[in-house]
């Protein structure tokens, strides 16, 4: 497995985590838990954004990584 495919796999996993946390935040009744979950979703979203940028850099640097 290449670095690019590892990064893309990590990105896909983080998107799943983000969706799961968001779903939990919508379903929970406890306000403290809801706020904590939303804050965590925001942190994960920042990481996802950074990884998307890194994937773009990898694809520009190494043409063979496109489409993995």
mmCIF file of C-alpha atoms in Angstrom:
data_model
loop_
_atom_site.group_PDB
_atom_site.id
_atom_site.type_symbol
_atom_site.label_atom_id
_atom_site.label_comp_id
_atom_site.label_asym_id
_atom_site.label_seq_id
_atom_site.Cartn_x
_atom_site.Cartn_y
_atom_site.Cartn_z
ATOM 1 C CA UNK A 1 0.000 0.000 0.000
ATOM 2 C CA UNK A 2 1.318 3.454 -0.874
ATOM 3 C CA UNK A 3 1.505 6.472 1.379
ATOM 4 C CA UNK A 4 -1.254 8.172 -0.614
ATOM 5 C CA UNK A 5 -3.603 5.221 -0.300
ATOM 6 C CA UNK A 6 -2.867 5.012 3.447
ATOM 7 C CA UNK A 7 -3.685 8.711 3.847
ATOM 8 C CA UNK A 8 -6.873 8.322 1.805
ATOM 9 C CA UNK A 9 -7.917 5.306 3.868
ATOM 10 C CA UNK A 10 -7.298 7.297 7.056
ATOM 11 C CA UNK A 11 -9.347 10.169 5.624
ATOM 12 C CA UNK A 12 -12.261 7.843 4.850
ATOM 13 C CA UNK A 13 -12.116 6.413 8.375
ATOM 14 C CA UNK A 14 -12.107 9.884 9.921
ATOM 15 C CA UNK A 15 -15.118 10.887 7.822
ATOM 16 C CA UNK A 16 -16.919 7.846 9.237
ATOM 17 C CA UNK A 17 -15.949 8.832 12.772
ATOM 18 C CA UNK A 18 -17.133 12.379 12.101
ATOM 19 C CA UNK A 19 -20.497 11.130 10.834
ATOM 20 C CA UNK A 20 -20.899 8.778 13.794
ATOM 21 C CA UNK A 21 -20.135 11.510 16.333
ATOM 22 C CA UNK A 22 -22.509 13.891 14.596
ATOM 23 C CA UNK A 23 -25.244 11.264 14.672
ATOM 24 C CA UNK A 24 -24.673 10.670 18.383
ATOM 25 C CA UNK A 25 -24.810 14.410 19.052
ATOM 26 C CA UNK A 26 -28.181 14.618 17.335
ATOM 27 C CA UNK A 27 -29.585 11.645 19.245
ATOM 28 C CA UNK A 28 -28.363 12.403 22.769
ATOM 29 C CA UNK A 29 -30.636 14.124 25.257
ATOM 30 C CA UNK A 30 -27.927 15.295 27.657
ATOM 31 C CA UNK A 31 -26.882 18.880 26.859
ATOM 32 C CA UNK A 32 -23.342 18.464 28.240
ATOM 33 C CA UNK A 33 -22.789 15.344 26.130
ATOM 34 C CA UNK A 34 -24.289 17.042 23.086
ATOM 35 C CA UNK A 35 -21.904 19.996 23.440
ATOM 36 C CA UNK A 36 -18.884 17.728 23.963
ATOM 37 C CA UNK A 37 -19.808 15.687 20.897
ATOM 38 C CA UNK A 38 -20.221 18.828 18.768
ATOM 39 C CA UNK A 39 -16.828 20.104 19.900
ATOM 40 C CA UNK A 40 -15.276 16.761 19.031
ATOM 41 C CA UNK A 41 -16.941 16.799 15.609
ATOM 42 C CA UNK A 42 -15.403 20.222 15.003
ATOM 43 C CA UNK A 43 -11.924 18.956 15.919
ATOM 44 C CA UNK A 44 -12.294 15.907 13.672
ATOM 45 C CA UNK A 45 -13.554 18.176 10.882
ATOM 46 C CA UNK A 46 -10.393 20.282 11.123
ATOM 47 C CA UNK A 47 -8.289 17.141 10.835
ATOM 48 C CA UNK A 48 -10.333 15.964 7.831
ATOM 49 C CA UNK A 49 -9.796 19.343 6.163
ATOM 50 C CA UNK A 50 -6.042 19.130 6.761
ATOM 51 C CA UNK A 51 -5.870 15.577 5.413
ATOM 52 C CA UNK A 52 -7.812 16.581 2.293
ATOM 53 C CA UNK A 53 -5.186 19.229 1.659
ATOM 54 C CA UNK A 54 -2.433 16.658 2.145
ATOM 55 C CA UNK A 55 -4.110 14.269 -0.320
ATOM 56 C CA UNK A 56 -4.187 17.088 -2.871
ATOM 57 C CA UNK A 57 -0.490 17.751 -2.280
ATOM 58 C CA UNK A 58 0.347 14.067 -2.693
ATOM 59 C CA UNK A 59 -1.618 13.889 -5.935
ATOM 60 C CA UNK A 60 0.102 16.973 -7.322
ATOM 61 C CA UNK A 61 3.555 15.764 -6.290
ATOM 62 C CA UNK A 62 3.170 12.202 -7.503
ATOM 63 C CA UNK A 63 0.908 11.606 -10.478
ATOM 64 C CA UNK A 64 0.755 7.851 -9.797
ATOM 65 C CA UNK A 65 -1.165 8.522 -6.568
ATOM 66 C CA UNK A 66 -4.200 9.984 -8.335
ATOM 67 C CA UNK A 67 -7.341 7.924 -8.065
ATOM 68 C CA UNK A 68 -6.240 5.518 -5.315
#
